[in-house]
Amino acid sequence: WIQLVIFALLVGLLVLVGIGLVQAQRGTVQPGERIPELIIPLYSKYEYQDRAELKLSELRGKVVVINFWASWCKPCEQEAAELEQAWKYYQPGEQVVFVGADYVDTPNEAGLYLSKFGITYPNGPADAHPKYKLSQMFRIRGVPETYFIDSQGVLRFVQVGPFTSLDEIKFQVDQLLP
């Protein structure tokens, strides 16, 4: 009986490892996939319409741009100004919401980064919510990564790596606007 139990445990372990490998090979969320509900707690001074957390379901009808970044990420610094410019460009129309998801960082370092680059759009820690771990939901592989979600909650484009111009960002957003 002992050999049978050990064999069953080994088979179970191999199944779990196999499932993990399949998930890892899937990579990031793919365009065309509906994004499930997500909630991101927001840093103080980076709230959205005075809300301390942002729910994707409350943004239906708007284009949502989620940018994963970190204060220690040099490529993130390269695109910070362009993301802020894009936010300021689209903000008056209220059809587009930019959200920064700070990945593997401390609140103090994140605050310094946001201040240094003059970021004003909503921002919060990617994995601070006990139920909604954004980096796991999007299966990010690093930073920066940016996800463009249409007004119906469907992912339409993924940018892995930094944007090099405001025009690149506007091109992706404009395709999703009516």
XYZ file of N, CA, C and O in Angstrom:
712
model
N 0.826 -1.211 0.000
C 0.000 0.000 0.000
C 0.861 1.262 0.000
O 0.479 2.265 -0.620
N 1.956 1.199 0.669
C 2.816 2.382 0.763
C 3.324 2.771 -0.619
O 3.337 3.950 -0.982
N 3.729 1.771 -1.405
C 4.220 2.070 -2.751
C 3.115 2.690 -3.610
O 3.367 3.610 -4.395
N 1.908 2.212 -3.460
C 0.773 2.743 -4.223
C 0.480 4.200 -3.826
O 0.250 5.047 -4.690
N 0.537 4.506 -2.550
C 0.304 5.872 -2.069
C 1.410 6.800 -2.591
O 1.133 7.907 -3.076
N 2.650 6.344 -2.508
C 3.767 7.162 -3.003
C 3.622 7.392 -4.504
O 3.815 8.520 -4.997
N 3.261 6.346 -5.243
C 3.061 6.484 -6.681
C 1.947 7.490 -6.985
O 2.089 8.347 -7.859
N 0.840 7.418 -6.268
C -0.276 8.351 -6.471
C 0.145 9.791 -6.168
O -0.233 10.721 -6.884
N 0.924 9.984 -5.111
C 1.406 11.323 -4.774
C 2.330 11.860 -5.863
O 2.261 13.048 -6.223
N 3.205 11.012 -6.394
C 4.105 11.445 -7.469
C 3.327 11.818 -8.734
O 3.635 12.815 -9.391
N 2.328 11.036 -9.072
C 1.504 11.347 -10.245
C 0.783 12.673 -10.027
O 0.733 13.531 -10.915
N 0.244 12.879 -8.836
C -0.419 14.139 -8.514
C 0.523 15.326 -8.626
O 0.164 16.384 -9.165
N 1.738 15.174 -8.137
C 2.742 16.227 -8.216
C 3.093 16.540 -9.668
O 3.207 17.703 -10.058
N 3.259 15.494 -10.488
C 3.563 15.698 -11.903
C 2.422 16.430 -12.618
O 2.669 17.287 -13.477
N 1.194 16.132 -12.270
C 0.051 16.819 -12.866
C 0.093 18.302 -12.505
O -0.100 19.176 -13.357
N 0.351 18.618 -11.248
C 0.441 20.017 -10.822
C 1.570 20.753 -11.542
O 1.403 21.899 -11.975
N 2.719 20.132 -11.670
C 3.839 20.746 -12.384
C 3.460 20.966 -13.849
O 3.739 22.030 -14.425
N 2.800 20.005 -14.453
C 2.369 20.136 -15.852
C 1.401 21.288 -16.042
O 1.520 22.060 -17.003
N 0.453 21.437 -15.142
C -0.497 22.555 -15.217
C 0.245 23.878 -15.100
O -0.024 24.824 -15.834
N 1.201 23.942 -14.187
C 1.997 25.164 -14.026
C 2.782 25.508 -15.275
O 2.868 26.666 -15.676
N 3.354 24.499 -15.920
C 4.111 24.736 -17.154
C 3.213 25.217 -18.286
O 3.596 26.103 -19.059
N 2.032 24.655 -18.392
C 1.095 25.096 -19.428
C 0.721 26.552 -19.197
O 0.705 27.358 -20.125
N 0.443 26.927 -17.944
C 0.113 28.326 -17.634
C 1.287 29.235 -17.987
O 1.088 30.310 -18.531
N 2.491 28.833 -17.656
C 3.671 29.660 -17.933
C 3.879 29.838 -19.433
O 4.283 30.901 -19.893
N 3.589 28.823 -20.214
C 3.773 28.902 -21.656
C 2.710 29.762 -22.328
O 2.926 30.272 -23.412
N 1.568 29.925 -21.682
C 0.507 30.748 -22.263
C 0.947 32.195 -22.383
O 0.462 32.916 -23.229
N 1.850 32.617 -21.521
C 2.330 33.996 -21.580
C 1.279 34.975 -21.110
O 0.422 34.649 -20.300
N 1.353 36.181 -21.652
C 0.452 37.235 -21.221
C -0.962 36.993 -21.749
O -1.184 36.187 -22.642
N -1.897 37.734 -21.186
C -3.272 37.709 -21.668
C -3.234 38.127 -23.136
O -2.455 38.998 -23.527
N -4.040 37.516 -23.947
C -3.994 37.760 -25.390
C -5.114 38.682 -25.862
O -6.220 38.647 -25.319
N -4.850 39.502 -26.872
C -5.917 40.325 -27.442
C -7.109 39.472 -27.854
O -6.949 38.355 -28.327
N -8.290 40.014 -27.620
C -9.528 39.287 -27.886
C -10.124 38.672 -26.632
O -11.297 38.299 -26.625
N -9.332 38.555 -25.582
C -9.834 37.993 -24.327
C -10.540 39.072 -23.516
O -10.067 40.203 -23.433
N -11.671 38.701 -22.922
C -12.380 39.612 -22.024
C -11.619 39.639 -20.703
O -11.234 38.601 -20.182
N -11.412 40.833 -20.189
C -10.711 40.982 -18.914
C -11.733 40.846 -17.793
O -12.740 41.556 -17.781
N -11.509 39.928 -16.854
C -12.460 39.768 -15.754
C -12.399 40.970 -14.818
O -11.527 41.829 -14.942
N -13.317 41.024 -13.894
C -13.305 42.112 -12.912
C -11.936 42.199 -12.267
O -11.279 41.187 -12.017
N -11.496 43.407 -12.063
C -10.263 43.628 -11.323
C -10.432 44.872 -10.483
O -11.222 45.761 -10.810
N -9.750 44.896 -9.384
C -9.761 46.040 -8.477
C -8.318 46.365 -8.143
O -7.537 45.473 -7.809
N -7.978 47.649 -8.248
C -6.637 48.076 -7.877
C -6.752 49.187 -6.838
O -7.384 50.204 -7.095
N -6.181 48.960 -5.648
C -6.136 50.044 -4.663
C -5.218 51.141 -5.208
O -4.218 50.850 -5.851
N -5.568 52.381 -4.958
C -4.793 53.493 -5.508
C -4.013 54.209 -4.420
O -4.463 54.307 -3.277
N -2.846 54.697 -4.811
C -2.027 55.479 -3.890
C -2.721 56.796 -3.568
O -3.435 57.350 -4.414
N -2.463 57.302 -2.383
C -2.931 58.623 -1.995
C -2.378 59.643 -2.990
O -1.220 59.555 -3.399
N -3.198 60.568 -3.411
C -2.889 61.599 -4.412
C -2.999 61.068 -5.844
O -2.825 61.820 -6.790
N -3.267 59.781 -6.007
C -3.384 59.192 -7.340
C -4.708 58.455 -7.497
O -4.821 57.505 -8.269
N -5.728 58.919 -6.765
C -7.047 58.320 -6.828
C -7.725 58.683 -8.148
O -7.307 59.610 -8.831
N -8.787 57.953 -8.455
C -9.584 58.242 -9.641
C -10.928 58.756 -9.168
O -11.674 58.046 -8.491
N -11.243 59.991 -9.502
C -12.496 60.634 -9.102
C -12.753 60.446 -7.603
O -13.834 60.026 -7.184
N -11.738 60.715 -6.805
C -11.793 60.635 -5.340
C -12.059 59.232 -4.799
O -12.453 59.076 -3.653
N -11.848 58.209 -5.611
C -12.026 56.824 -5.149
C -10.670 56.245 -4.767
O -9.702 56.400 -5.496
N -10.635 55.527 -3.656
C -9.388 54.936 -3.168
C -9.029 53.651 -3.897
O -7.919 53.146 -3.751
N -9.976 53.099 -4.646
C -9.687 51.928 -5.469
C -10.449 52.045 -6.782
O -11.463 52.741 -6.869
N -9.924 51.383 -7.773
C -10.511 51.453 -9.095
C -11.017 50.075 -9.489
O -10.283 49.093 -9.379
N -12.271 49.998 -9.948
C -12.864 48.741 -10.410
C -13.051 48.821 -11.917
O -13.622 49.794 -12.420
N -12.594 47.812 -12.619
C -12.716 47.792 -14.068
C -14.183 47.881 -14.490
O -14.512 48.588 -15.446
N -15.064 47.214 -13.780
C -16.484 47.213 -14.160
C -17.077 48.619 -14.131
O -18.009 48.916 -14.867
N -16.545 49.499 -13.299
C -17.046 50.873 -13.230
C -16.541 51.722 -14.399
O -16.995 52.848 -14.578
N -15.619 51.186 -15.176
C -15.065 51.923 -16.304
C -15.620 51.458 -17.646
O -15.154 51.895 -18.691
N -16.640 50.571 -17.623
C -17.242 50.117 -18.881
C -17.724 51.342 -19.651
O -18.235 52.290 -19.081
N -17.522 51.307 -20.942
C -17.864 52.452 -21.772
C -16.670 53.354 -22.028
O -16.747 54.267 -22.843
N -15.567 53.105 -21.338
C -14.337 53.868 -21.521
C -13.220 52.937 -21.990
O -13.224 51.756 -21.680
N -12.271 53.499 -22.703
C -11.054 52.766 -23.047
C -10.155 52.825 -21.820
O -10.013 53.880 -21.190
N -9.570 51.698 -21.439
C -8.699 51.634 -20.264
C -7.297 51.213 -20.717
O -7.142 50.229 -21.437
N -6.313 51.987 -20.281
C -4.914 51.697 -20.580
C -4.235 51.391 -19.249
O -4.149 52.260 -18.385
N -3.795 50.142 -19.070
C -3.115 49.742 -17.838
C -1.635 49.577 -18.143
O -1.252 48.768 -18.987
N -0.824 50.351 -17.431
C 0.622 50.303 -17.620
C 1.276 49.744 -16.361
O 1.158 50.326 -15.290
N 1.949 48.595 -16.497
C 2.731 48.023 -15.405
C 4.116 48.658 -15.441
O 4.764 48.671 -16.491
N 4.573 49.155 -14.301
C 5.848 49.860 -14.211
C 6.460 49.601 -12.842
O 5.833 49.014 -11.970
N 7.688 50.053 -12.656
C 8.360 49.970 -11.354
C 9.382 51.095 -11.267
O 9.941 51.517 -12.281
N 9.634 51.552 -10.060
C 10.579 52.664 -9.861
C 12.012 52.267 -10.224
O 12.808 53.113 -10.586
N 12.330 50.996 -10.164
C 13.681 50.513 -10.449
C 13.874 50.178 -11.935
O 14.953 49.776 -12.354
N 12.850 50.380 -12.738
C 12.848 49.987 -14.153
C 13.284 51.149 -15.041
O 12.560 52.129 -15.185
N 14.459 51.050 -15.625
C 14.971 52.110 -16.502
C 14.126 52.273 -17.771
O 13.836 53.398 -18.168
N 13.691 51.193 -18.443
C 12.818 51.391 -19.609
C 11.492 52.080 -19.246
O 10.935 52.798 -20.070
N 11.016 51.874 -18.016
C 9.789 52.558 -17.584
C 9.999 54.067 -17.567
O 9.102 54.835 -17.926
N 11.187 54.488 -17.163
C 11.498 55.917 -17.148
C 11.462 56.490 -18.558
O 11.082 57.642 -18.747
N 11.849 55.696 -19.539
C 11.897 56.165 -20.925
C 10.505 56.508 -21.461
O 10.371 57.366 -22.320
N 9.467 55.829 -20.972
C 8.127 56.063 -21.499
C 7.242 56.880 -20.562
O 6.109 57.219 -20.916
N 7.733 57.221 -19.390
C 6.906 57.917 -18.388
C 6.338 59.227 -18.921
O 5.139 59.506 -18.752
N 7.151 60.036 -19.567
C 6.681 61.336 -20.074
C 5.608 61.159 -21.147
O 4.613 61.896 -21.165
N 5.792 60.176 -22.030
C 4.815 59.951 -23.100
C 3.477 59.473 -22.542
O 2.416 59.884 -23.011
N 3.510 58.602 -21.543
C 2.263 58.143 -20.934
C 1.529 59.300 -20.268
O 0.305 59.433 -20.392
N 2.247 60.154 -19.573
C 1.626 61.310 -18.930
C 1.052 62.265 -19.972
O -0.052 62.774 -19.808
N 1.790 62.493 -21.062
C 1.277 63.354 -22.136
C 0.001 62.775 -22.743
O -0.948 63.512 -23.024
N -0.021 61.479 -22.954
C -1.210 60.831 -23.512
C -2.388 60.976 -22.552
O -3.515 61.277 -22.974
N -2.155 60.789 -21.273
C -3.213 60.942 -20.276
C -3.781 62.359 -20.327
O -5.001 62.548 -20.362
N -2.925 63.348 -20.354
C -3.391 64.741 -20.400
C -4.127 65.041 -21.702
O -5.063 65.829 -21.721
N -3.728 64.406 -22.774
C -4.388 64.599 -24.063
C -5.819 64.047 -24.037
O -6.754 64.676 -24.529
N -6.005 62.856 -23.476
C -7.309 62.194 -23.493
C -8.194 62.532 -22.286
O -9.410 62.373 -22.362
N -7.621 62.968 -21.209
C -8.377 63.188 -19.976
C -9.593 64.111 -20.141
O -10.667 63.788 -19.635
N -9.487 65.235 -20.848
C -10.653 66.123 -20.952
C -11.882 65.456 -21.586
O -13.014 65.780 -21.237
N -11.692 64.535 -22.508
C -12.810 63.851 -23.154
C -13.486 62.812 -22.286
O -14.583 62.350 -22.589
N -12.830 62.386 -21.230
C -13.344 61.396 -20.272
C -13.750 60.072 -20.915
O -14.564 59.342 -20.377
N -13.178 59.760 -22.080
C -13.457 58.487 -22.728
C -12.338 57.474 -22.516
O -12.484 56.318 -22.869
N -11.207 57.947 -21.972
C -10.027 57.101 -21.794
C -9.517 57.279 -20.375
O -9.428 58.400 -19.875
N -9.196 56.159 -19.725
C -8.621 56.194 -18.381
C -7.291 55.463 -18.411
O -7.216 54.317 -18.868
N -6.248 56.135 -17.961
C -4.941 55.513 -17.799
C -4.818 55.071 -16.354
O -5.238 55.787 -15.441
N -4.227 53.895 -16.146
C -4.019 53.361 -14.797
C -2.596 52.830 -14.719
O -2.191 52.015 -15.554
N -1.856 53.278 -13.727
C -0.528 52.751 -13.489
C -0.594 51.648 -12.454
O -1.239 51.790 -11.413
N 0.040 50.522 -12.740
C 0.094 49.386 -11.821
C 1.556 49.174 -11.433
O 2.352 48.654 -12.221
N 1.890 49.615 -10.236
C 3.263 49.562 -9.732
C 3.601 48.139 -9.318
O 2.943 47.550 -8.470
N 4.652 47.596 -9.893
C 5.003 46.182 -9.727
C 6.263 46.018 -8.876
O 7.295 46.610 -9.170
N 6.168 45.213 -7.830
C 7.290 44.846 -6.958
C 8.075 46.100 -6.549
O 9.217 46.297 -6.946
N 7.444 46.910 -5.760
C 8.010 48.186 -5.363
C 7.574 48.499 -3.932
O 6.685 47.847 -3.396
N 8.158 49.519 -3.346
C 7.698 50.005 -2.046
C 6.898 51.284 -2.293
O 7.164 52.011 -3.260
N 5.931 51.581 -1.439
C 5.157 52.810 -1.619
C 6.033 54.065 -1.651
O 5.771 54.980 -2.436
N 7.080 54.098 -0.845
C 7.960 55.261 -0.816
C 8.679 55.445 -2.153
O 8.710 56.542 -2.717
N 9.267 54.376 -2.673
C 9.968 54.452 -3.963
C 8.991 54.774 -5.094
O 9.310 55.542 -6.001
N 7.803 54.195 -5.032
C 6.791 54.475 -6.052
C 6.417 55.957 -6.033
O 6.318 56.599 -7.086
N 6.220 56.502 -4.840
C 5.873 57.915 -4.715
C 6.942 58.824 -5.277
O 6.645 59.821 -5.946
N 8.198 58.482 -5.027
C 9.298 59.274 -5.569
C 9.313 59.231 -7.098
O 9.528 60.245 -7.758
N 9.080 58.063 -7.656
C 9.041 57.905 -9.110
C 7.907 58.736 -9.707
O 8.106 59.481 -10.671
N 6.706 58.598 -9.147
C 5.546 59.318 -9.672
C 5.762 60.828 -9.618
O 5.429 61.552 -10.556
N 6.349 61.279 -8.533
C 6.639 62.706 -8.377
C 7.719 63.166 -9.363
O 7.583 64.199 -10.020
N 8.772 62.382 -9.482
C 9.890 62.731 -10.364
C 9.429 62.939 -11.810
O 9.902 63.841 -12.502
N 8.500 62.103 -12.267
C 8.056 62.163 -13.654
C 6.739 62.925 -13.826
O 6.176 62.963 -14.924
N 6.242 63.532 -12.750
C 5.039 64.357 -12.838
C 3.795 63.601 -13.249
O 2.917 64.138 -13.915
N 3.700 62.356 -12.839
C 2.563 61.514 -13.211
C 1.324 61.976 -12.438
O 1.377 62.184 -11.232
N 0.198 62.111 -13.154
C -1.045 62.550 -12.515
C -2.184 61.544 -12.679
O -3.218 61.702 -12.036
N -2.033 60.546 -13.537
C -3.126 59.588 -13.722
C -3.162 58.593 -12.560
O -2.190 58.443 -11.814
N -4.307 57.906 -12.365
C -4.451 56.974 -11.245
C -3.348 55.918 -11.230
O -2.981 55.380 -12.275
N -2.846 55.644 -10.036
C -1.760 54.683 -9.854
C -1.914 53.955 -8.532
O -2.361 54.551 -7.550
N -1.505 52.702 -8.530
C -1.528 51.938 -7.297
C -0.665 50.697 -7.427
O -0.186 50.363 -8.523
N -0.467 50.002 -6.317
C 0.337 48.775 -6.349
C -0.406 47.655 -7.071
O -1.584 47.415 -6.821
N 0.275 46.994 -7.975
C -0.350 45.969 -8.814
C -0.918 44.796 -8.020
O -1.930 44.220 -8.409
N -0.293 44.452 -6.934
C -0.683 43.217 -6.242
C -1.098 43.423 -4.788
O -1.021 42.499 -3.984
N -1.569 44.623 -4.442
C -1.912 44.902 -3.044
C -3.288 44.391 -2.641
O -3.538 44.131 -1.469
N -4.203 44.239 -3.588
C -5.545 43.759 -3.252
C -5.463 42.275 -2.926
O -4.832 41.511 -3.651
N -6.097 41.837 -1.819
C -5.979 40.427 -1.424
C -6.554 39.438 -2.446
O -6.095 38.313 -2.537
N -7.538 39.857 -3.228
C -8.167 38.947 -4.188
C -7.676 39.156 -5.619
O -7.590 38.213 -6.395
N -7.374 40.387 -5.988
C -7.029 40.710 -7.366
C -5.552 41.047 -7.485
O -5.143 42.173 -7.259
N -4.750 40.091 -7.851
C -3.316 40.282 -8.076
C -3.133 40.534 -9.565
O -3.143 39.605 -10.381
N -2.994 41.800 -9.937
C -2.983 42.163 -11.349
C -1.853 41.515 -12.136
O -2.050 41.100 -13.274
N -0.665 41.435 -11.543
C 0.451 40.845 -12.287
C 0.170 39.382 -12.618
O 0.595 38.896 -13.670
N -0.568 38.693 -11.756
C -0.926 37.301 -12.027
C -2.080 37.219 -13.020
O -2.089 36.370 -13.909
N -3.054 38.131 -12.887
C -4.198 38.125 -13.804
C -3.747 38.362 -15.243
O -4.246 37.734 -16.178
N -2.786 39.282 -15.411
C -2.295 39.603 -16.748
C -1.084 38.756 -17.131
O -0.607 38.843 -18.258
N -0.593 37.978 -16.183
C 0.562 37.102 -16.403
C 1.730 37.881 -17.008
O 2.345 37.457 -17.991
N 2.028 39.035 -16.397
C 3.113 39.848 -16.937
C 4.444 39.134 -16.762
O 4.615 38.336 -15.848
N 5.350 39.462 -17.637
C 6.677 38.843 -17.593
C 7.738 39.832 -17.157
O 8.878 39.453 -16.932
N 7.395 41.089 -17.090
C 8.340 42.122 -16.699
C 7.696 43.481 -16.867
O 6.515 43.582 -17.151
N 8.473 44.505 -16.684
C 7.975 45.861 -16.860
C 8.921 46.620 -17.779
O 10.107 46.298 -17.829
N 8.420 47.550 -18.552
C 7.021 47.938 -18.646
C 6.229 47.032 -19.594
O 6.775 46.476 -20.547
N 4.958 46.903 -19.276
C 3.979 46.262 -20.145
C 2.721 47.102 -20.072
O 2.337 47.550 -18.994
N 2.076 47.301 -21.222
C 0.885 48.143 -21.276
C -0.231 47.397 -21.996
O -0.002 46.799 -23.053
N -1.428 47.445 -21.404
C -2.592 46.722 -21.900
C -3.686 47.713 -22.271
O -4.040 48.572 -21.470
N -4.223 47.589 -23.481
C -5.273 48.470 -23.977
C -6.579 47.679 -24.012
O -6.697 46.707 -24.760
N -7.545 48.122 -23.220
C -8.822 47.432 -23.064
C -9.912 48.320 -23.655
O -9.993 49.508 -23.331
N -10.752 47.744 -24.516
C -11.789 48.555 -25.158
C -12.943 48.843 -24.200
O -12.949 48.383 -23.048
N -13.920 49.587 -24.672
C -15.022 50.036 -23.821
C -15.929 48.896 -23.369
O -16.727 49.062 -22.449
N -15.786 47.728 -23.970
C -16.572 46.557 -23.575
C -15.802 45.625 -22.642
O -16.297 44.577 -22.264
N -14.569 45.991 -22.299
C -13.778 45.176 -21.387
C -12.956 44.098 -22.064
O -12.512 43.150 -21.409
N -12.732 44.220 -23.366
C -11.967 43.230 -24.117
C -10.575 43.785 -24.400
O -10.433 44.924 -24.858
N -9.575 42.975 -24.125
C -8.197 43.374 -24.401
C -7.998 43.445 -25.912
O -8.330 42.505 -26.635
N -7.437 44.566 -26.379
C -7.248 44.748 -27.819
C -5.786 44.822 -28.242
O -5.459 44.524 -29.385
N -4.897 45.237 -27.331
C -3.489 45.349 -27.722
C -2.616 45.264 -26.477
O -2.990 45.755 -25.415
N -1.446 44.631 -26.635
C -0.465 44.535 -25.555
C 0.860 45.070 -26.072
O 1.337 44.635 -27.133
N 1.429 45.994 -25.319
C 2.763 46.528 -25.635
C 3.725 45.985 -24.588
O 3.611 46.319 -23.409
N 4.633 45.122 -24.993
C 5.662 44.620 -24.095
C 6.911 45.448 -24.368
O 7.385 45.506 -25.498
N 7.387 46.123 -23.340
C 8.503 47.043 -23.511
C 7.992 48.469 -23.585
O 6.787 48.712 -23.648
N 8.906 49.426 -23.582
C 8.501 50.827 -23.515
C 8.005 51.385 -24.853
O 8.422 50.935 -25.921
N 7.111 52.361 -24.745
C 6.738 53.162 -25.911
C 7.860 54.153 -26.161
O 8.500 54.622 -25.221
N 8.062 54.501 -27.410
C 9.122 55.461 -27.729
C 8.576 56.816 -28.145
O 9.344 57.750 -28.325
N 7.235 56.914 -28.293
C 6.670 58.206 -28.662
C 5.208 58.303 -28.238
O 4.525 57.286 -28.068
N 4.745 59.518 -28.103
C 3.341 59.789 -27.821
C 2.472 59.266 -28.960
O 1.391 58.721 -28.723
N 2.931 59.398 -30.181
C 2.158 58.944 -31.340
C 1.867 57.448 -31.295
O 0.803 57.006 -31.723
N 2.805 56.652 -30.794
C 2.569 55.201 -30.668
C 1.392 54.932 -29.729
O 0.560 54.068 -30.010
N 1.340 55.643 -28.630
C 0.257 55.457 -27.653
C -1.062 55.924 -28.258
O -2.078 55.212 -28.193
N -1.052 57.103 -28.852
C -2.273 57.650 -29.443
C -2.805 56.744 -30.555
O -4.021 56.579 -30.694
N -1.928 56.154 -31.327
C -2.355 55.252 -32.395
C -3.186 54.095 -31.822
O -4.233 53.754 -32.364
N -2.714 53.506 -30.729
C -3.434 52.377 -30.128
C -4.769 52.816 -29.523
O -5.786 52.152 -29.677
N -4.756 53.947 -28.818
C -5.994 54.431 -28.175
C -7.009 54.832 -29.235
O -8.194 54.477 -29.134
N -6.586 55.579 -30.240
C -7.517 56.086 -31.240
C -8.269 54.979 -31.963
O -9.425 55.159 -32.367
N -7.644 53.816 -32.119
C -8.325 52.686 -32.764
C -9.502 52.175 -31.939
O -10.396 51.520 -32.475
N -9.491 52.465 -30.647
C -10.532 51.945 -29.760
C -11.638 52.958 -29.478
O -12.637 52.611 -28.844
N -11.464 54.169 -29.926
C -12.466 55.202 -29.693
C -13.518 55.174 -30.803
O -13.205 54.861 -31.954
N -14.767 55.526 -30.454
C -15.825 55.541 -31.485
C -15.613 56.647 -32.509
O -14.940 57.594 -32.314
